[in-house]
């Protein structure tokens, strides 16, 4: 009986691991059911965010929470009426007041140092390999590739009744933003109406799109696959219908896609594309 039970548990565990692995492979940059933590890090920025959270912020939260819980439990039992029928008449304790002022300052400084280091890393844009421009409208995203003849991509969402099998509801767009892996992408961001926010969690990217202003940030994707995000600013009635879909491909596939789009959109004559392709070969 014990052997059968152990075998059943082992088999169930193997199935769960297999299902989890399959889900992880299929949804490389998308939320999954019952997800508790961050999406898997797929960029250098997100890897540093993970490290900051795991080794600085979360341990500090655990220590503070445990200390406050222990202090509250001590106060409840030590100073309950049966154990302490006469209340203390003390109103000041200089040592205690200094401690509970200085310790939080030290905690904040301890969190601020790695936090500011991370923010500096995010805000300092390395030399970019590719620049794209994202423009927010009520309620969709449109993209341009200024380095590649001004290719345009329609990032409007696909209604639920038009989704194909395997496509994600409220996360699928008419066209995907295609980017190469392993290259620094400069993203320039603006808006045509109200404030939107472009967010791609697996890449650790989030920036406001402000009318009349050009913000910029950078991303570098580690793994090929499809990444999903959404507008993260309350921008109006259809705020929840502004998904972001990014397809990360190899540099060779990206160049092929660029050539194809340039011809299809009339950005570059077909003979020049063929000539460039022959020169590369």
mmCIF file of C-alpha atoms in Angstrom:
data_model
loop_
_atom_site.group_PDB
_atom_site.id
_atom_site.type_symbol
_atom_site.label_atom_id
_atom_site.label_comp_id
_atom_site.label_asym_id
_atom_site.label_seq_id
_atom_site.Cartn_x
_atom_site.Cartn_y
_atom_site.Cartn_z
ATOM 1 C CA UNK A 1 0.000 0.000 0.000
ATOM 2 C CA UNK A 2 2.824 2.392 0.917
ATOM 3 C CA UNK A 3 4.620 1.569 -2.319
ATOM 4 C CA UNK A 4 1.509 2.309 -4.364
ATOM 5 C CA UNK A 5 0.946 5.593 -2.541
ATOM 6 C CA UNK A 6 4.549 6.681 -3.024
ATOM 7 C CA UNK A 7 4.392 5.722 -6.672
ATOM 8 C CA UNK A 8 1.201 7.746 -7.128
ATOM 9 C CA UNK A 9 2.745 10.793 -5.451
ATOM 10 C CA UNK A 10 5.886 10.505 -7.576
ATOM 11 C CA UNK A 11 3.863 10.171 -10.764
ATOM 12 C CA UNK A 12 1.682 13.149 -9.856
ATOM 13 C CA UNK A 13 4.775 15.187 -9.084
ATOM 14 C CA UNK A 14 6.327 14.284 -12.424
ATOM 15 C CA UNK A 15 3.160 15.291 -14.246
ATOM 16 C CA UNK A 16 3.013 18.627 -12.424
ATOM 17 C CA UNK A 17 6.660 19.315 -13.204
ATOM 18 C CA UNK A 18 6.087 18.431 -16.844
ATOM 19 C CA UNK A 19 3.040 20.660 -17.090
ATOM 20 C CA UNK A 20 4.884 23.514 -15.388
ATOM 21 C CA UNK A 21 7.826 23.128 -17.782
ATOM 22 C CA UNK A 22 5.514 23.089 -20.781
ATOM 23 C CA UNK A 23 3.722 26.203 -19.563
ATOM 24 C CA UNK A 24 7.032 27.926 -18.950
ATOM 25 C CA UNK A 25 8.188 27.126 -22.497
ATOM 26 C CA UNK A 26 4.967 28.289 -24.110
ATOM 27 C CA UNK A 27 4.531 31.447 -22.028
ATOM 28 C CA UNK A 28 8.058 32.774 -21.852
ATOM 29 C CA UNK A 29 6.935 36.365 -21.308
ATOM 30 C CA UNK A 30 3.320 36.104 -20.198
ATOM 31 C CA UNK A 31 1.436 35.679 -16.916
ATOM 32 C CA UNK A 32 0.329 32.167 -16.024
ATOM 33 C CA UNK A 33 -2.511 30.925 -13.865
ATOM 34 C CA UNK A 34 -1.854 30.940 -10.108
ATOM 35 C CA UNK A 35 1.332 32.927 -10.582
ATOM 36 C CA UNK A 36 2.471 34.498 -7.297
ATOM 37 C CA UNK A 37 5.758 36.169 -8.105
ATOM 38 C CA UNK A 38 7.404 38.015 -10.956
ATOM 39 C CA UNK A 39 7.529 36.697 -14.464
ATOM 40 C CA UNK A 40 10.764 34.878 -15.276
ATOM 41 C CA UNK A 41 13.552 37.392 -15.900
ATOM 42 C CA UNK A 42 14.406 37.642 -19.598
ATOM 43 C CA UNK A 43 16.632 40.735 -19.640
ATOM 44 C CA UNK A 44 19.664 42.090 -17.736
ATOM 45 C CA UNK A 45 17.468 44.753 -16.122
ATOM 46 C CA UNK A 46 14.923 42.225 -14.851
ATOM 47 C CA UNK A 47 17.697 39.981 -13.570
ATOM 48 C CA UNK A 48 18.979 42.864 -11.436
ATOM 49 C CA UNK A 49 15.457 43.631 -10.227
ATOM 50 C CA UNK A 50 15.148 39.980 -9.166
ATOM 51 C CA UNK A 51 18.491 40.165 -7.360
ATOM 52 C CA UNK A 52 17.546 43.398 -5.580
ATOM 53 C CA UNK A 53 14.215 41.961 -4.468
ATOM 54 C CA UNK A 54 15.560 38.534 -3.413
ATOM 55 C CA UNK A 55 18.697 39.677 -1.590
ATOM 56 C CA UNK A 56 17.845 43.150 -0.275
ATOM 57 C CA UNK A 57 14.181 44.058 -0.178
ATOM 58 C CA UNK A 58 12.448 40.759 0.642
ATOM 59 C CA UNK A 59 14.821 39.713 3.490
ATOM 60 C CA UNK A 60 14.421 43.181 4.998
ATOM 61 C CA UNK A 61 10.633 42.845 4.807
ATOM 62 C CA UNK A 62 10.791 39.448 6.557
ATOM 63 C CA UNK A 63 12.997 40.774 9.362
ATOM 64 C CA UNK A 64 10.829 43.852 9.927
ATOM 65 C CA UNK A 65 7.587 41.868 9.836
ATOM 66 C CA UNK A 66 8.935 39.231 12.236
ATOM 67 C CA UNK A 67 10.220 41.892 14.635
ATOM 68 C CA UNK A 68 6.941 43.835 14.641
ATOM 69 C CA UNK A 69 4.926 40.612 15.119
ATOM 70 C CA UNK A 70 7.157 39.513 18.021
ATOM 71 C CA UNK A 71 6.947 42.974 19.596
ATOM 72 C CA UNK A 72 3.154 43.030 19.333
ATOM 73 C CA UNK A 73 2.913 39.533 20.842
ATOM 74 C CA UNK A 74 5.203 40.558 23.708
ATOM 75 C CA UNK A 75 3.134 43.678 24.417
ATOM 76 C CA UNK A 76 -0.150 41.741 24.333
ATOM 77 C CA UNK A 77 1.007 39.181 26.876
ATOM 78 C CA UNK A 78 3.367 41.271 28.993
ATOM 79 C CA UNK A 79 1.011 44.192 29.496
ATOM 80 C CA UNK A 80 -2.392 42.519 29.586
ATOM 81 C CA UNK A 81 -4.571 43.476 32.538
ATOM 82 C CA UNK A 82 -4.101 40.233 34.472
ATOM 83 C CA UNK A 83 -0.291 40.529 34.339
ATOM 84 C CA UNK A 84 -0.102 44.299 34.668
ATOM 85 C CA UNK A 85 -3.118 45.623 36.631
ATOM 86 C CA UNK A 86 -1.554 49.039 37.198
ATOM 87 C CA UNK A 87 -0.657 50.935 34.009
ATOM 88 C CA UNK A 88 2.742 52.571 33.733
ATOM 89 C CA UNK A 89 2.912 56.350 34.173
ATOM 90 C CA UNK A 90 6.035 56.764 31.989
ATOM 91 C CA UNK A 91 5.585 59.186 29.085
ATOM 92 C CA UNK A 92 9.132 59.428 27.656
ATOM 93 C CA UNK A 93 12.117 57.163 27.145
ATOM 94 C CA UNK A 94 14.955 58.999 25.426
ATOM 95 C CA UNK A 95 16.912 55.862 24.553
ATOM 96 C CA UNK A 96 13.892 54.146 22.995
ATOM 97 C CA UNK A 97 12.939 57.257 21.026
ATOM 98 C CA UNK A 98 16.461 57.545 19.620
ATOM 99 C CA UNK A 99 16.488 53.875 18.669
ATOM 100 C CA UNK A 100 13.139 53.909 16.877
ATOM 101 C CA UNK A 101 14.237 57.007 14.954
ATOM 102 C CA UNK A 102 17.769 55.921 14.015
ATOM 103 C CA UNK A 103 17.017 52.282 13.125
ATOM 104 C CA UNK A 104 14.401 53.102 10.429
ATOM 105 C CA UNK A 105 16.835 55.637 8.948
ATOM 106 C CA UNK A 106 19.532 52.964 8.735
ATOM 107 C CA UNK A 107 17.037 50.543 7.155
ATOM 108 C CA UNK A 108 16.053 53.117 4.525
ATOM 109 C CA UNK A 109 19.701 53.870 3.749
ATOM 110 C CA UNK A 110 20.389 50.145 3.425
ATOM 111 C CA UNK A 111 17.546 49.823 0.917
ATOM 112 C CA UNK A 112 18.348 53.087 -0.881
ATOM 113 C CA UNK A 113 21.932 52.216 -1.823
ATOM 114 C CA UNK A 114 21.171 49.134 -3.989
ATOM 115 C CA UNK A 115 17.935 50.751 -5.150
ATOM 116 C CA UNK A 116 19.687 53.850 -6.498
ATOM 117 C CA UNK A 117 22.356 51.659 -8.071
ATOM 118 C CA UNK A 118 19.619 49.716 -9.873
ATOM 119 C CA UNK A 119 17.829 52.900 -10.974
ATOM 120 C CA UNK A 120 21.091 54.287 -12.353
ATOM 121 C CA UNK A 121 21.632 51.080 -14.330
ATOM 122 C CA UNK A 122 18.098 51.293 -15.762
ATOM 123 C CA UNK A 123 18.325 55.000 -16.636
ATOM 124 C CA UNK A 124 21.768 54.855 -18.263
ATOM 125 C CA UNK A 125 21.084 53.804 -21.843
ATOM 126 C CA UNK A 126 24.027 51.971 -23.449
ATOM 127 C CA UNK A 127 24.924 52.489 -27.091
ATOM 128 C CA UNK A 128 21.827 51.188 -28.845
ATOM 129 C CA UNK A 129 21.854 48.698 -31.712
ATOM 130 C CA UNK A 130 18.263 49.515 -32.690
ATOM 131 C CA UNK A 131 15.847 52.348 -31.947
ATOM 132 C CA UNK A 132 12.073 52.006 -32.079
ATOM 133 C CA UNK A 133 9.352 54.526 -31.298
ATOM 134 C CA UNK A 134 6.118 53.628 -29.493
ATOM 135 C CA UNK A 135 3.161 56.020 -29.634
ATOM 136 C CA UNK A 136 0.143 55.619 -27.360
ATOM 137 C CA UNK A 137 -3.377 56.463 -28.492
ATOM 138 C CA UNK A 138 -6.775 55.981 -26.865
ATOM 139 C CA UNK A 139 -6.657 53.015 -26.968
ATOM 140 C CA UNK A 140 -3.884 51.283 -28.894
ATOM 141 C CA UNK A 141 -0.145 51.342 -29.531
ATOM 142 C CA UNK A 142 1.573 52.106 -32.823
ATOM 143 C CA UNK A 143 5.264 51.598 -33.516
ATOM 144 C CA UNK A 144 7.891 52.930 -35.889
ATOM 145 C CA UNK A 145 11.392 51.689 -36.740
ATOM 146 C CA UNK A 146 13.303 54.887 -37.660
ATOM 147 C CA UNK A 147 16.557 52.962 -38.185
ATOM 148 C CA UNK A 148 14.917 50.731 -40.792
ATOM 149 C CA UNK A 149 13.186 53.079 -43.161
ATOM 150 C CA UNK A 150 10.291 53.946 -40.881
ATOM 151 C CA UNK A 151 8.632 50.521 -40.755
ATOM 152 C CA UNK A 152 5.279 50.759 -38.950
ATOM 153 C CA UNK A 153 3.602 48.168 -36.722
ATOM 154 C CA UNK A 154 -0.049 48.174 -35.639
ATOM 155 C CA UNK A 155 -0.265 47.293 -31.945
ATOM 156 C CA UNK A 156 -4.058 47.471 -31.567
ATOM 157 C CA UNK A 157 -5.656 44.618 -29.657
ATOM 158 C CA UNK A 158 -7.448 41.668 -31.246
ATOM 159 C CA UNK A 159 -11.087 41.303 -30.074
ATOM 160 C CA UNK A 160 -11.940 38.081 -28.268
ATOM 161 C CA UNK A 161 -14.228 36.819 -31.048
ATOM 162 C CA UNK A 162 -11.353 37.126 -33.558
ATOM 163 C CA UNK A 163 -8.702 35.284 -31.572
ATOM 164 C CA UNK A 164 -7.093 32.230 -33.125
ATOM 165 C CA UNK A 165 -6.326 29.069 -31.100
ATOM 166 C CA UNK A 166 -3.454 29.692 -28.701
ATOM 167 C CA UNK A 167 -3.738 33.469 -28.759
ATOM 168 C CA UNK A 168 -4.148 35.171 -25.382
ATOM 169 C CA UNK A 169 -7.227 37.252 -24.571
ATOM 170 C CA UNK A 170 -6.528 40.972 -24.069
ATOM 171 C CA UNK A 171 -2.812 40.366 -24.707
ATOM 172 C CA UNK A 172 -2.761 39.673 -28.453
ATOM 173 C CA UNK A 173 -2.235 42.517 -30.913
ATOM 174 C CA UNK A 174 -2.821 42.827 -34.647
ATOM 175 C CA UNK A 175 0.935 42.788 -35.265
ATOM 176 C CA UNK A 176 3.835 41.943 -32.992
ATOM 177 C CA UNK A 177 6.775 44.235 -32.342
ATOM 178 C CA UNK A 178 9.673 42.161 -33.668
ATOM 179 C CA UNK A 179 13.034 42.630 -31.916
ATOM 180 C CA UNK A 180 16.339 40.745 -32.046
ATOM 181 C CA UNK A 181 17.691 38.985 -28.970
ATOM 182 C CA UNK A 182 21.027 39.947 -27.475
ATOM 183 C CA UNK A 183 20.924 43.528 -28.775
ATOM 184 C CA UNK A 184 20.325 46.821 -26.968
ATOM 185 C CA UNK A 185 16.972 48.307 -27.998
ATOM 186 C CA UNK A 186 16.331 51.996 -27.369
ATOM 187 C CA UNK A 187 12.589 52.599 -26.994
ATOM 188 C CA UNK A 188 11.370 56.155 -27.501
ATOM 189 C CA UNK A 189 7.939 56.743 -26.046
ATOM 190 C CA UNK A 190 5.269 59.411 -26.429
ATOM 191 C CA UNK A 191 1.493 59.830 -26.534
ATOM 192 C CA UNK A 192 -0.982 61.586 -28.805
ATOM 193 C CA UNK A 193 -3.703 62.240 -26.204
ATOM 194 C CA UNK A 194 -3.418 61.275 -22.514
ATOM 195 C CA UNK A 195 -0.769 59.642 -20.337
ATOM 196 C CA UNK A 196 -0.261 55.956 -21.088
ATOM 197 C CA UNK A 197 2.447 53.575 -19.817
ATOM 198 C CA UNK A 198 4.370 50.965 -21.795
ATOM 199 C CA UNK A 199 5.171 47.942 -19.623
ATOM 200 C CA UNK A 200 6.810 44.617 -20.451
ATOM 201 C CA UNK A 201 7.241 42.747 -17.132
ATOM 202 C CA UNK A 202 9.589 39.964 -18.268
ATOM 203 C CA UNK A 203 12.001 42.592 -19.597
ATOM 204 C CA UNK A 204 11.745 44.800 -16.501
ATOM 205 C CA UNK A 205 10.457 47.678 -18.638
ATOM 206 C CA UNK A 206 7.893 50.305 -17.608
ATOM 207 C CA UNK A 207 7.740 53.933 -18.708
ATOM 208 C CA UNK A 208 5.030 56.583 -19.014
ATOM 209 C CA UNK A 209 4.052 57.907 -22.453
ATOM 210 C CA UNK A 210 3.351 61.616 -21.937
ATOM 211 C CA UNK A 211 1.775 63.898 -24.568
ATOM 212 C CA UNK A 212 4.266 66.441 -25.912
ATOM 213 C CA UNK A 213 7.220 64.683 -24.321
ATOM 214 C CA UNK A 214 9.634 62.043 -25.595
ATOM 215 C CA UNK A 215 10.695 59.569 -22.905
ATOM 216 C CA UNK A 216 13.121 56.764 -23.584
ATOM 217 C CA UNK A 217 14.426 53.600 -21.974
ATOM 218 C CA UNK A 218 16.250 50.466 -23.086
ATOM 219 C CA UNK A 219 15.678 46.741 -23.092
ATOM 220 C CA UNK A 220 17.729 43.722 -24.088
ATOM 221 C CA UNK A 221 15.938 40.397 -24.455
ATOM 222 C CA UNK A 222 17.810 37.207 -23.634
ATOM 223 C CA UNK A 223 15.582 34.512 -25.097
ATOM 224 C CA UNK A 224 13.618 34.070 -28.305
ATOM 225 C CA UNK A 225 9.861 33.895 -27.861
ATOM 226 C CA UNK A 226 6.732 35.973 -27.386
ATOM 227 C CA UNK A 227 6.522 38.575 -24.626
ATOM 228 C CA UNK A 228 3.360 40.277 -23.421
ATOM 229 C CA UNK A 229 2.583 43.439 -21.521
ATOM 230 C CA UNK A 230 -0.155 46.041 -21.117
ATOM 231 C CA UNK A 231 -0.677 49.750 -20.626
ATOM 232 C CA UNK A 232 -0.045 50.380 -16.930
ATOM 233 C CA UNK A 233 -1.587 53.821 -16.607
ATOM 234 C CA UNK A 234 -5.314 54.492 -16.101
ATOM 235 C CA UNK A 235 -5.851 56.182 -19.456
ATOM 236 C CA UNK A 236 -9.619 55.992 -19.905
ATOM 237 C CA UNK A 237 -12.534 53.738 -20.710
ATOM 238 C CA UNK A 238 -10.583 51.105 -22.678
ATOM 239 C CA UNK A 239 -7.417 51.191 -20.586
ATOM 240 C CA UNK A 240 -7.507 47.390 -20.324
ATOM 241 C CA UNK A 241 -7.520 47.020 -24.116
ATOM 242 C CA UNK A 242 -4.011 48.303 -24.834
ATOM 243 C CA UNK A 243 -1.875 45.137 -24.863
ATOM 244 C CA UNK A 244 1.769 44.947 -25.868
ATOM 245 C CA UNK A 245 3.086 41.962 -27.821
ATOM 246 C CA UNK A 246 6.799 41.636 -28.581
ATOM 247 C CA UNK A 247 8.319 38.788 -30.567
ATOM 248 C CA UNK A 248 12.003 38.204 -29.887
ATOM 249 C CA UNK A 249 13.840 36.511 -32.744
ATOM 250 C CA UNK A 250 17.427 35.868 -33.775
ATOM 251 C CA UNK A 251 19.308 38.749 -35.448
ATOM 252 C CA UNK A 252 19.177 36.893 -38.765
ATOM 253 C CA UNK A 253 15.415 36.437 -38.553
ATOM 254 C CA UNK A 254 15.052 40.082 -37.586
ATOM 255 C CA UNK A 255 16.965 41.243 -40.670
ATOM 256 C CA UNK A 256 14.810 39.024 -42.865
ATOM 257 C CA UNK A 257 11.655 40.443 -41.269
ATOM 258 C CA UNK A 258 12.913 44.010 -41.783
ATOM 259 C CA UNK A 259 13.575 43.370 -45.478
ATOM 260 C CA UNK A 260 10.143 41.829 -45.895
ATOM 261 C CA UNK A 261 8.369 44.697 -44.146
ATOM 262 C CA UNK A 262 10.298 47.351 -46.032
ATOM 263 C CA UNK A 263 9.119 45.890 -49.322
ATOM 264 C CA UNK A 264 5.550 45.262 -48.131
ATOM 265 C CA UNK A 265 5.179 48.814 -46.775
ATOM 266 C CA UNK A 266 6.968 50.471 -49.666
ATOM 267 C CA UNK A 267 9.688 51.892 -47.460
ATOM 268 C CA UNK A 268 12.549 50.566 -49.608
ATOM 269 C CA UNK A 269 12.380 49.442 -53.256
ATOM 270 C CA UNK A 270 12.512 45.688 -53.726
ATOM 271 C CA UNK A 271 15.660 45.846 -55.885
ATOM 272 C CA UNK A 272 17.591 47.611 -53.088
ATOM 273 C CA UNK A 273 16.489 44.979 -50.584
ATOM 274 C CA UNK A 274 17.650 42.193 -52.894
ATOM 275 C CA UNK A 275 20.957 43.990 -53.435
ATOM 276 C CA UNK A 276 21.473 44.370 -49.692
ATOM 277 C CA UNK A 277 20.637 40.699 -49.157
ATOM 278 C CA UNK A 278 23.162 39.663 -51.821
ATOM 279 C CA UNK A 279 25.827 41.856 -50.204
ATOM 280 C CA UNK A 280 25.213 40.153 -46.841
ATOM 281 C CA UNK A 281 25.537 36.708 -48.434
#
